Short mmCIF file of C-alpha atoms in Angstrom, two decimals:
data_model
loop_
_atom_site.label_atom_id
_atom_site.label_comp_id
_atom_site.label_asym_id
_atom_site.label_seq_id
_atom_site.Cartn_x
_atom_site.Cartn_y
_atom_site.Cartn_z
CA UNK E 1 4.24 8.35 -22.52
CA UNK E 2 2.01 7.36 -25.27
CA UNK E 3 -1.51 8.76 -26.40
CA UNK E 4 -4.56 6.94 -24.10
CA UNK E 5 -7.74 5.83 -25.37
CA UNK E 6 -10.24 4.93 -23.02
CA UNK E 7 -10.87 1.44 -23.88
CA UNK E 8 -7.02 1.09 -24.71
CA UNK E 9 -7.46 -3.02 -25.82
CA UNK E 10 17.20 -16.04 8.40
CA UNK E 11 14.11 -16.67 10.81
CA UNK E 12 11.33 -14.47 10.62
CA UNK E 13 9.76 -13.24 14.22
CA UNK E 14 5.88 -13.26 13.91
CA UNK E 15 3.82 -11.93 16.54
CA UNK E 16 -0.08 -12.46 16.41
CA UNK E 17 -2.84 -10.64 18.32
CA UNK E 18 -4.14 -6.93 18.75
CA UNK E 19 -1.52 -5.81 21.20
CA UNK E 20 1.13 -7.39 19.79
CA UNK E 21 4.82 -7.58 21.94
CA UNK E 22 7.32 -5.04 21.74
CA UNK E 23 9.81 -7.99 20.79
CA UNK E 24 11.85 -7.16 17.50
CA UNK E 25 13.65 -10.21 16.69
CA UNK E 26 16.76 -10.13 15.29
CA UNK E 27 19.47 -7.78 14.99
CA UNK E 28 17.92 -4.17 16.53
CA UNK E 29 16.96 -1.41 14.15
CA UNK E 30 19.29 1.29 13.65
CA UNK E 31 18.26 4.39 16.19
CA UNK E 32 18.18 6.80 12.95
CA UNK E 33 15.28 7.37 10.80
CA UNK E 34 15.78 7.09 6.99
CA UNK E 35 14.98 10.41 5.08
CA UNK E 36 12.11 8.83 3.58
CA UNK E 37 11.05 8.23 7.14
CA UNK E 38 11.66 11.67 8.91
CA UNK E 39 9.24 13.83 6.99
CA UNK E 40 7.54 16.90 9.06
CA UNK E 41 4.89 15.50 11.14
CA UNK E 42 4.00 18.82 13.22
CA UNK E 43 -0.07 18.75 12.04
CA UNK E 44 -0.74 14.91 11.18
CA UNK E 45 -4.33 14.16 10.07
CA UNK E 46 -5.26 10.02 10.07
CA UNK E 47 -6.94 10.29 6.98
CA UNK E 48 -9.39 13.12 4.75
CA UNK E 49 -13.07 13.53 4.69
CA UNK E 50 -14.52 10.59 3.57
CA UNK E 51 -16.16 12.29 0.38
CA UNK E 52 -13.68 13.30 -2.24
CA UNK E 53 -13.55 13.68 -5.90
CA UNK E 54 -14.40 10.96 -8.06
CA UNK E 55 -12.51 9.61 -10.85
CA UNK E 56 -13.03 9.58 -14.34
CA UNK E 57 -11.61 7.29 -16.86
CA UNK E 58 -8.38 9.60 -18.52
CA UNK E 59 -8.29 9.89 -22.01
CA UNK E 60 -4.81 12.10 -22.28
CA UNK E 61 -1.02 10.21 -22.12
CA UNK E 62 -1.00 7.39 -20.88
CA UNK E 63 2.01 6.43 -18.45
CA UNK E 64 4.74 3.61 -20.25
CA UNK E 65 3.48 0.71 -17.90
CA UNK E 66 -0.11 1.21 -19.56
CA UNK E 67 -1.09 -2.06 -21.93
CA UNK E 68 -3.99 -2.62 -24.15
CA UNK E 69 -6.81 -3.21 -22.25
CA UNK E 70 -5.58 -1.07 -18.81
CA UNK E 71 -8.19 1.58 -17.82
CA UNK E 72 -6.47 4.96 -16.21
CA UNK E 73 -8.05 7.03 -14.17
CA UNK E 74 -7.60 10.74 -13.35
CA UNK E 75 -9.36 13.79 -11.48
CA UNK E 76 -10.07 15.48 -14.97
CA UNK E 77 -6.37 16.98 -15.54
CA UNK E 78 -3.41 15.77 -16.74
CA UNK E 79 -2.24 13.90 -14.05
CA UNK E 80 -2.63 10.18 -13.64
CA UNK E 81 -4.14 9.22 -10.86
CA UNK E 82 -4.44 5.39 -11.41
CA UNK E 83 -3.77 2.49 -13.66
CA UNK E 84 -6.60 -0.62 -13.38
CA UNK E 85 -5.77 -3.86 -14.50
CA UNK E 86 -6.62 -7.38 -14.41
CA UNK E 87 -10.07 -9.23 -13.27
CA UNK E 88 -10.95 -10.59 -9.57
CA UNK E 89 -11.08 -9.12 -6.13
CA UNK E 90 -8.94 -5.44 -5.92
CA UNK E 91 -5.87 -5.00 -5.15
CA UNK E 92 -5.06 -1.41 -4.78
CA UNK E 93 -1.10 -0.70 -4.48
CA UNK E 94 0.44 2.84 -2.92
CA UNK E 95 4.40 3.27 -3.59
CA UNK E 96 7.07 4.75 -1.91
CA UNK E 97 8.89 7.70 -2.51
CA UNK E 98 10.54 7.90 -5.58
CA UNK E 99 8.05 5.65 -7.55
CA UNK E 100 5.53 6.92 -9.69
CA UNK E 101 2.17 5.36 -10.82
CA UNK E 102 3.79 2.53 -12.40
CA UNK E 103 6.44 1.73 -9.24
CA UNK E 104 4.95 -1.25 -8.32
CA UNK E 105 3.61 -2.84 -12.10
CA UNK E 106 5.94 -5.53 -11.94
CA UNK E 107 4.10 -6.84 -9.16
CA UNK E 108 1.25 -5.95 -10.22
CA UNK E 109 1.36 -8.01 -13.28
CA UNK E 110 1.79 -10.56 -10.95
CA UNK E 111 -0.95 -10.04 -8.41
CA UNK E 112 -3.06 -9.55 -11.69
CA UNK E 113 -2.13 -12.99 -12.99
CA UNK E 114 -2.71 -14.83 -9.78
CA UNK E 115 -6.56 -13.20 -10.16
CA UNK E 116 -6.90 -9.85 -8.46
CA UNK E 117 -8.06 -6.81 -10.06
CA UNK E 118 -4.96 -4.31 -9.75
CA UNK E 119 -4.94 -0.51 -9.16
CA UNK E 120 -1.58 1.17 -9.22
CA UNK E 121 -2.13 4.67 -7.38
CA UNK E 122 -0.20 7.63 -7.72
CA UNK E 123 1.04 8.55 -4.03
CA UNK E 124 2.82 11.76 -5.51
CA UNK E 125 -0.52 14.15 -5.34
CA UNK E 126 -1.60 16.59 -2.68
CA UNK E 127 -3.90 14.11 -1.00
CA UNK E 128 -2.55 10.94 -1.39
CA UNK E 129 -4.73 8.97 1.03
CA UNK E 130 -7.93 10.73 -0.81
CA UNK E 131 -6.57 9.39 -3.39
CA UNK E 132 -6.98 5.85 -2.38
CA UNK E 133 -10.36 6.47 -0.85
CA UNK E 134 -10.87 7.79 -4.55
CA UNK E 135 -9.68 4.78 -6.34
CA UNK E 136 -11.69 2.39 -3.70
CA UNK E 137 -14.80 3.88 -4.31
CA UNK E 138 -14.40 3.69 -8.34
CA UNK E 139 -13.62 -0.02 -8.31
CA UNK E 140 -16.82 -0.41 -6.24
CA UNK E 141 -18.59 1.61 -8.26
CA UNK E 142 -17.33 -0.31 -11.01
CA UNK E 143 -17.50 -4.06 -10.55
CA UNK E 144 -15.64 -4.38 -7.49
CA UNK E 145 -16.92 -5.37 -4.71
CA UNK E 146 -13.96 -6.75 -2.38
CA UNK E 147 -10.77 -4.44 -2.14
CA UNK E 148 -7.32 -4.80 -0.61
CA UNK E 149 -4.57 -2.18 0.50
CA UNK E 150 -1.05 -3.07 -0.13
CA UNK E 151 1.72 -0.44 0.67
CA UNK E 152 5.38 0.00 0.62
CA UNK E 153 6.66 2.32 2.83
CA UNK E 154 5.47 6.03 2.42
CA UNK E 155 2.13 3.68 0.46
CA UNK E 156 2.26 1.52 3.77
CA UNK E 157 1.05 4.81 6.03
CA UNK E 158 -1.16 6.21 3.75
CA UNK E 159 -3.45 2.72 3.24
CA UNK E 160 -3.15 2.46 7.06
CA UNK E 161 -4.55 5.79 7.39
CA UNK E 162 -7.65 5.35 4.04
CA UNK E 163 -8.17 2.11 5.98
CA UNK E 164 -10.91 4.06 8.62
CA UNK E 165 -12.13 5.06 5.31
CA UNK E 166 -12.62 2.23 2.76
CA UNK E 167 -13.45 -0.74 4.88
CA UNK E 168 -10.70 -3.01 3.22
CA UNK E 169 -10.94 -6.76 3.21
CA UNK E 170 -7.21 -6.60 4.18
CA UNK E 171 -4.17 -4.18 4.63
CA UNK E 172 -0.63 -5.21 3.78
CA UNK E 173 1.87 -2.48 5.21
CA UNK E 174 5.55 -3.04 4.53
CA UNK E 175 7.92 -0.86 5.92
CA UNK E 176 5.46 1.54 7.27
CA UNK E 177 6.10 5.00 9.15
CA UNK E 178 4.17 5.26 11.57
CA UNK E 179 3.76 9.09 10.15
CA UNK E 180 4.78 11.08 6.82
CA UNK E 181 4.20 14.07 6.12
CA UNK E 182 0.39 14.76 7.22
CA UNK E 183 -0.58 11.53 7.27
CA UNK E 184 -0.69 9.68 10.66
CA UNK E 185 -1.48 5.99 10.45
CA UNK E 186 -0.76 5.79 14.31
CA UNK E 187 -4.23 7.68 14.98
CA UNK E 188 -5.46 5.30 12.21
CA UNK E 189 -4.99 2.01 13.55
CA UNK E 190 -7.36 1.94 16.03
CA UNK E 191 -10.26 1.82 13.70
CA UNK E 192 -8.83 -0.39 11.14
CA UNK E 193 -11.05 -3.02 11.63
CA UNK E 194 -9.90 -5.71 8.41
CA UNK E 195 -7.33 -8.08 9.22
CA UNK E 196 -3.80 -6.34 8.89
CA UNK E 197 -0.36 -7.35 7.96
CA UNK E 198 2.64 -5.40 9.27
CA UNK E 199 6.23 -6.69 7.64
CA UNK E 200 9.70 -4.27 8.33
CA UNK E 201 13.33 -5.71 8.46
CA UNK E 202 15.05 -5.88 11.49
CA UNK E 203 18.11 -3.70 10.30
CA UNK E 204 16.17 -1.23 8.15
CA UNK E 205 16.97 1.47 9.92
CA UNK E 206 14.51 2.16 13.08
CA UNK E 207 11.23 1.15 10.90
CA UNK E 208 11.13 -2.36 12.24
CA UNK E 209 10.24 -0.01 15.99
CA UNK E 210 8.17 1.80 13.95
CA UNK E 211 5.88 -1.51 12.44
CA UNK E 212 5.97 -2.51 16.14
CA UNK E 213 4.63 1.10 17.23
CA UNK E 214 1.94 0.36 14.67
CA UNK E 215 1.04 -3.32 16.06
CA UNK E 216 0.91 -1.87 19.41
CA UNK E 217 -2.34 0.48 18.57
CA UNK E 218 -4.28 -1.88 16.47
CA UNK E 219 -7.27 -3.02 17.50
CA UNK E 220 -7.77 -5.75 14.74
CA UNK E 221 -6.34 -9.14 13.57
CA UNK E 222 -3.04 -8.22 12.98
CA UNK E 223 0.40 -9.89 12.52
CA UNK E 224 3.67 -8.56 12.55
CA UNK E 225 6.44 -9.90 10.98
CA UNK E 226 10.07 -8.58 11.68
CA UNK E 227 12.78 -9.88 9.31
CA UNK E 228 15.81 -10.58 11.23
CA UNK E 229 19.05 -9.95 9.51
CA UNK E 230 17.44 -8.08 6.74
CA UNK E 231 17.98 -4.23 5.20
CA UNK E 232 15.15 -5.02 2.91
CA UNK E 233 12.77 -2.02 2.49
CA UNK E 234 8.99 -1.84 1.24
CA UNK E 235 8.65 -2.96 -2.46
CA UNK E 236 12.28 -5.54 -1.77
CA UNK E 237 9.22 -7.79 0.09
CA UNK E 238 7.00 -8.31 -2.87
CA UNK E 239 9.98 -9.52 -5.28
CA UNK E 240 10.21 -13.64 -6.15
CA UNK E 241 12.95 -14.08 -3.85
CA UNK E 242 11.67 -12.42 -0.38
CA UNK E 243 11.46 -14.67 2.21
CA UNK E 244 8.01 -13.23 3.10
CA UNK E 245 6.65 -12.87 -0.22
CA UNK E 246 4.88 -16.29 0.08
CA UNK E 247 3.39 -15.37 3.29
CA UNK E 248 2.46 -12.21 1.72
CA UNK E 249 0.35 -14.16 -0.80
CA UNK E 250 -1.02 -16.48 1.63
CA UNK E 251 -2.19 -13.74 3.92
CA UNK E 252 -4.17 -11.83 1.01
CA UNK E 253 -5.50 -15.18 -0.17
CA UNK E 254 -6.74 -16.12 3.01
CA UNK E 255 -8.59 -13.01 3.49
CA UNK E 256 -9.58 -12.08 -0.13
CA UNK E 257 -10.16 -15.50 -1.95
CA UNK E 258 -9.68 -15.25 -5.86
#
């Protein structure tokens, strides 16, 4: 940490459609849910209230992937809530466990040098998916008018679930649970009415059934894409050499031009 000032200068099976098929392609997922997967789910919410706390501009530590120039933003303690980068449309990105704010900068940096605006959220709070309506409403508030959800697994539920809530241009959604913890992006996907992307491997343990669980309740342009062969999980589909990360790119382009 470092002190913050606030202006601090191998075929994949794709299925199309609302009610996509059950079909998994590929070798089938392991029965088991992962740990990161089998969180309690006895009271599951789809998302907050719509109105939460707004964001202020922190000016206490900043985290280490912070650069000259970066903005962070915070609810007024000491906690990080996001990191904002880069000029364009938004791109806000949600982690999975074990990542903190700056999980995901790598690609960031990239999605910030192909033109989006970047915001790396902090999933670790009490209301993660507040969060995101939180950081949504700031980069609208501040410049912003188009925004995009990307998530990697625990991230992939909870901007499933803020989508009802921050009318997205487009939702990216790898390796999502279909629940974790309180947050239920089953009940969600119904109302998500931007265009969604869905992406799980086919031998990552059962969350390629759990993607097509999701597909099956959307009501909106979605694709699903299960990786056949592959034990890649959440952020492993953003890196150079995914075999989806180009169709990643093109699906984001297509449906928030920078």
């Amino acid at each position: 940490m470092r002190p913050w000032g606030i202006g601090i200068g191998a075929v994949l099976v794709l299925l199309t459609g609302c009610a996509a098929s059950g079909e998994g392609g590929g070798a089938s997922p392991v029965p088991t849910r992962s740990a990161e997967s089998a969180a309690p789910t006895s009271t599951p919410t789809a998302a907050p209230v719509a109105t939460v706390e707004p964001l202020q501009v922190h000016t206490g530590e900043a985290p280490d992937c912070a650069r000259a120039g970066d903005t962070a933003l915070s609810h007024g303690d000491d906690v990080v809530d996001a990191v904002v980068y880069g000029t364009g449309p938004a791109l806000i990105l949600v982690p999975q466990v074990r990542m903190d704010v700056c999980g995901l900068d790598d690609r960031g940096r990239e999605f910030a040098a192909e033109g989006y605006r970047v915001a790396l959220v902090n999933a670790d709070v009490p209301d993660p998916v507040g969060g995101v309506v939180a950081v949504a409403n700031w980069l609208r508030a501040n410049g912003t008018a188009e925004v995009g959800l990307v998530g990697t697994s625990r991230g992939a539920t909870e901007v499933l679930a803020a989508a009802p809530l921050t009318d997205p241009a487009v939702v990216v959604a790898l390796s999502p649970p279909t629940t974790f913890g309180d947050v239920d992006a089953l009940t969600a996907m119904p109302e998500i009415t931007a265009p969604i992307l869905l992406i799980a491997g086919a031998e990552d343990d059962d969350f390629g059934e759990q993607a097509t669980e999701l597909s099956e309740a959307g009501a909106a342009d979605l694709k699903l894409v299960i990786v056949a062969d592959s034990k890649s999980h959440g952020a492993d589909f953003l890196t150079a050499d995914s075999p989806v990360r180009a169709q990643i790119g093109d699906f984001l382009t297509q449906h928030l031009p920078h």
